[in-house]
Short mmCIF file of N, CA, C and O in Angstrom, two decimals:
data_model
loop_
_atom_site.label_atom_id
_atom_site.label_comp_id
_atom_site.label_asym_id
_atom_site.label_seq_id
_atom_site.Cartn_x
_atom_site.Cartn_y
_atom_site.Cartn_z
N UNK A 1 0.82 -1.20 0.00
CA UNK A 1 0.00 -0.01 0.02
C UNK A 1 0.89 1.22 0.03
O UNK A 1 1.76 1.36 0.83
N UNK A 2 0.65 2.13 -0.87
CA UNK A 2 1.47 3.33 -0.91
C UNK A 2 0.97 4.34 0.07
O UNK A 2 -0.10 4.26 0.67
N UNK A 3 1.78 5.40 0.30
CA UNK A 3 1.47 6.42 1.32
C UNK A 3 0.15 7.14 1.02
O UNK A 3 -0.57 7.50 1.96
N UNK A 4 -0.13 7.40 -0.20
CA UNK A 4 -1.37 8.10 -0.58
C UNK A 4 -2.57 7.38 -0.08
O UNK A 4 -3.53 7.96 0.48
N UNK A 5 -2.68 6.08 -0.31
CA UNK A 5 -3.80 5.30 0.10
C UNK A 5 -3.91 5.28 1.64
O UNK A 5 -5.03 5.42 2.14
N UNK A 6 -2.77 5.15 2.31
CA UNK A 6 -2.86 5.16 3.73
C UNK A 6 -3.32 6.54 4.28
O UNK A 6 -4.14 6.61 5.20
N UNK A 7 -2.78 7.60 3.68
CA UNK A 7 -3.19 8.92 4.09
C UNK A 7 -4.70 9.15 3.83
O UNK A 7 -5.36 9.73 4.68
N UNK A 8 -5.19 8.64 2.70
CA UNK A 8 -6.62 8.80 2.39
C UNK A 8 -7.49 8.06 3.44
O UNK A 8 -8.50 8.58 3.88
N UNK A 9 -7.08 6.83 3.83
CA UNK A 9 -7.82 6.09 4.84
C UNK A 9 -7.80 6.83 6.12
O UNK A 9 -8.78 6.88 6.90
N UNK A 10 -6.63 7.33 6.52
CA UNK A 10 -6.52 8.04 7.81
C UNK A 10 -7.41 9.30 7.81
O UNK A 10 -8.03 9.62 8.82
N UNK A 11 -7.48 10.01 6.66
CA UNK A 11 -8.33 11.15 6.56
C UNK A 11 -9.82 10.79 6.65
O UNK A 11 -10.61 11.49 7.26
N UNK A 12 -10.20 9.67 6.02
CA UNK A 12 -11.58 9.22 6.09
C UNK A 12 -11.96 8.87 7.52
O UNK A 12 -13.05 9.27 8.02
N UNK A 13 -11.05 8.15 8.22
CA UNK A 13 -11.30 7.86 9.60
C UNK A 13 -11.48 9.08 10.44
O UNK A 13 -12.30 9.20 11.32
N UNK A 14 -10.56 10.07 10.20
CA UNK A 14 -10.62 11.36 10.95
C UNK A 14 -11.96 12.06 10.70
O UNK A 14 -12.59 12.52 11.64
N UNK A 15 -12.34 12.18 9.45
CA UNK A 15 -13.61 12.90 9.12
C UNK A 15 -14.81 12.27 9.75
O UNK A 15 -15.66 12.93 10.33
N UNK A 16 -14.87 10.93 9.64
CA UNK A 16 -16.01 10.19 10.26
C UNK A 16 -16.00 10.34 11.78
O UNK A 16 -17.05 10.65 12.41
N UNK A 17 -14.84 10.22 12.37
CA UNK A 17 -14.70 10.39 13.84
C UNK A 17 -15.04 11.78 14.30
O UNK A 17 -15.70 11.94 15.32
N UNK A 18 -14.62 12.79 13.53
CA UNK A 18 -14.93 14.14 13.93
C UNK A 18 -16.45 14.43 13.87
O UNK A 18 -16.99 15.02 14.74
N UNK A 19 -17.09 13.97 12.85
CA UNK A 19 -18.50 14.18 12.69
C UNK A 19 -19.27 13.46 13.78
O UNK A 19 -20.15 14.01 14.44
N UNK A 20 -18.88 12.23 14.04
CA UNK A 20 -19.58 11.47 15.05
C UNK A 20 -19.32 12.10 16.40
O UNK A 20 -20.24 12.20 17.26
N UNK A 21 -18.07 12.51 16.67
CA UNK A 21 -17.77 13.18 17.93
C UNK A 21 -18.54 14.43 18.20
O UNK A 21 -19.04 14.67 19.26
N UNK A 22 -18.75 15.28 17.13
CA UNK A 22 -19.47 16.52 17.28
C UNK A 22 -20.98 16.22 17.56
O UNK A 22 -21.56 16.83 18.41
N UNK A 23 -21.50 15.29 16.78
CA UNK A 23 -22.91 14.90 17.01
C UNK A 23 -23.11 14.37 18.39
O UNK A 23 -24.06 14.68 19.09
N UNK A 24 -22.18 13.46 18.84
CA UNK A 24 -22.29 12.89 20.15
C UNK A 24 -22.11 13.98 21.23
O UNK A 24 -22.80 14.02 22.25
N UNK A 25 -21.19 14.92 21.02
CA UNK A 25 -20.98 16.03 21.95
C UNK A 25 -22.23 16.91 22.08
O UNK A 25 -22.57 17.27 23.22
N UNK A 26 -22.89 17.16 20.99
CA UNK A 26 -24.03 18.08 21.05
C UNK A 26 -25.31 17.39 21.55
O UNK A 26 -26.20 18.09 22.01
N UNK A 27 -25.40 16.07 21.36
CA UNK A 27 -26.66 15.39 21.71
C UNK A 27 -26.63 14.55 23.00
O UNK A 27 -27.63 14.56 23.74
N UNK A 28 -25.50 13.82 23.19
CA UNK A 28 -25.54 12.80 24.30
C UNK A 28 -24.70 13.29 25.49
O UNK A 28 -25.25 13.56 26.55
N UNK A 29 -23.39 13.31 25.33
CA UNK A 29 -22.51 13.55 26.44
C UNK A 29 -21.28 14.33 26.02
O UNK A 29 -20.60 13.98 25.07
N UNK A 30 -21.02 15.43 26.68
CA UNK A 30 -19.92 16.31 26.25
C UNK A 30 -18.54 15.63 26.50
O UNK A 30 -17.65 15.76 25.69
N UNK A 31 -18.41 14.95 27.58
CA UNK A 31 -17.04 14.32 27.90
C UNK A 31 -16.77 13.24 26.89
O UNK A 31 -15.67 13.17 26.32
N UNK A 32 -17.69 12.32 26.61
CA UNK A 32 -17.46 11.28 25.65
C UNK A 32 -17.31 11.87 24.23
O UNK A 32 -16.45 11.38 23.46
N UNK A 33 -18.05 12.89 23.90
CA UNK A 33 -17.88 13.51 22.60
C UNK A 33 -16.49 14.11 22.47
O UNK A 33 -15.89 14.02 21.38
N UNK A 34 -15.98 14.71 23.48
CA UNK A 34 -14.62 15.31 23.48
C UNK A 34 -13.59 14.17 23.26
O UNK A 34 -12.66 14.35 22.47
N UNK A 35 -13.75 13.04 23.94
CA UNK A 35 -12.83 11.94 23.80
C UNK A 35 -12.88 11.38 22.34
O UNK A 35 -11.83 11.02 21.80
N UNK A 36 -14.06 11.29 21.74
CA UNK A 36 -14.15 10.82 20.42
C UNK A 36 -13.41 11.78 19.42
O UNK A 36 -12.74 11.34 18.53
N UNK A 37 -13.63 13.04 19.66
CA UNK A 37 -12.94 14.06 18.82
C UNK A 37 -11.44 13.96 18.98
O UNK A 37 -10.68 14.07 17.97
N UNK A 38 -10.96 13.82 20.21
CA UNK A 38 -9.50 13.75 20.43
C UNK A 38 -8.94 12.50 19.79
O UNK A 38 -7.81 12.53 19.28
N UNK A 39 -9.67 11.38 19.83
CA UNK A 39 -9.20 10.15 19.15
C UNK A 39 -9.16 10.38 17.67
O UNK A 39 -8.21 9.94 17.00
N UNK A 40 -10.14 11.04 17.10
CA UNK A 40 -10.09 11.32 15.68
C UNK A 40 -8.91 12.24 15.31
O UNK A 40 -8.25 12.05 14.24
N UNK A 41 -8.59 13.13 16.19
CA UNK A 41 -7.46 14.05 15.98
C UNK A 41 -6.13 13.26 15.95
O UNK A 41 -5.18 13.64 15.23
N UNK A 42 -6.05 12.16 16.69
CA UNK A 42 -4.82 11.33 16.60
C UNK A 42 -4.62 10.73 15.23
O UNK A 42 -3.49 10.68 14.72
N UNK A 43 -5.72 10.40 14.56
CA UNK A 43 -5.61 9.91 13.22
C UNK A 43 -5.15 10.99 12.23
O UNK A 43 -4.34 10.83 11.35
N UNK A 44 -5.61 12.22 12.48
CA UNK A 44 -5.21 13.36 11.68
C UNK A 44 -3.74 13.68 11.89
O UNK A 44 -3.03 14.04 10.94
N UNK A 45 -3.24 13.61 13.11
CA UNK A 45 -1.86 13.82 13.42
C UNK A 45 -1.01 12.76 12.69
O UNK A 45 0.08 13.12 12.12
N UNK A 46 -1.46 11.54 12.74
CA UNK A 46 -0.73 10.49 12.02
C UNK A 46 -0.66 10.78 10.54
O UNK A 46 0.40 10.56 9.86
N UNK A 47 -1.81 11.22 9.97
CA UNK A 47 -1.80 11.51 8.54
C UNK A 47 -0.87 12.71 8.21
O UNK A 47 -0.13 12.66 7.21
N UNK A 48 -0.87 13.71 9.02
CA UNK A 48 -0.03 14.85 8.85
C UNK A 48 1.44 14.46 8.91
O UNK A 48 2.28 15.00 8.14
N UNK A 49 1.72 13.55 9.83
CA UNK A 49 3.13 13.11 9.99
C UNK A 49 3.58 12.35 8.72
O UNK A 49 4.70 12.57 8.24
N UNK A 50 2.72 11.57 8.16
CA UNK A 50 3.04 10.87 6.91
C UNK A 50 3.26 11.85 5.78
O UNK A 50 4.13 11.64 4.89
N UNK A 51 2.50 12.94 5.77
CA UNK A 51 2.62 13.95 4.75
C UNK A 51 3.97 14.66 4.84
O UNK A 51 4.56 14.98 3.83
N UNK A 52 4.42 14.88 6.08
CA UNK A 52 5.72 15.58 6.24
C UNK A 52 6.90 14.71 5.97
O UNK A 52 7.94 15.21 5.59
N UNK A 53 6.75 13.40 6.19
CA UNK A 53 7.87 12.43 5.95
C UNK A 53 7.77 12.06 4.41
O UNK A 53 6.80 11.53 3.98
N UNK A 54 8.80 12.38 3.71
CA UNK A 54 8.75 12.06 2.27
C UNK A 54 9.46 10.79 1.94
O UNK A 54 10.23 10.17 2.33
#
């Protein structure tokens, strides 16, 4: 698998996690929603790191 495919999958996971986290934050529980968003941000950080490493 090349880096572009891995980056795309990490971005997809981040976007889904961010949307789910915001919805959960606004409707159910603020603490759990924050944790979901922070977990999604870890995927974004991993994707950004791959982008910086050539």
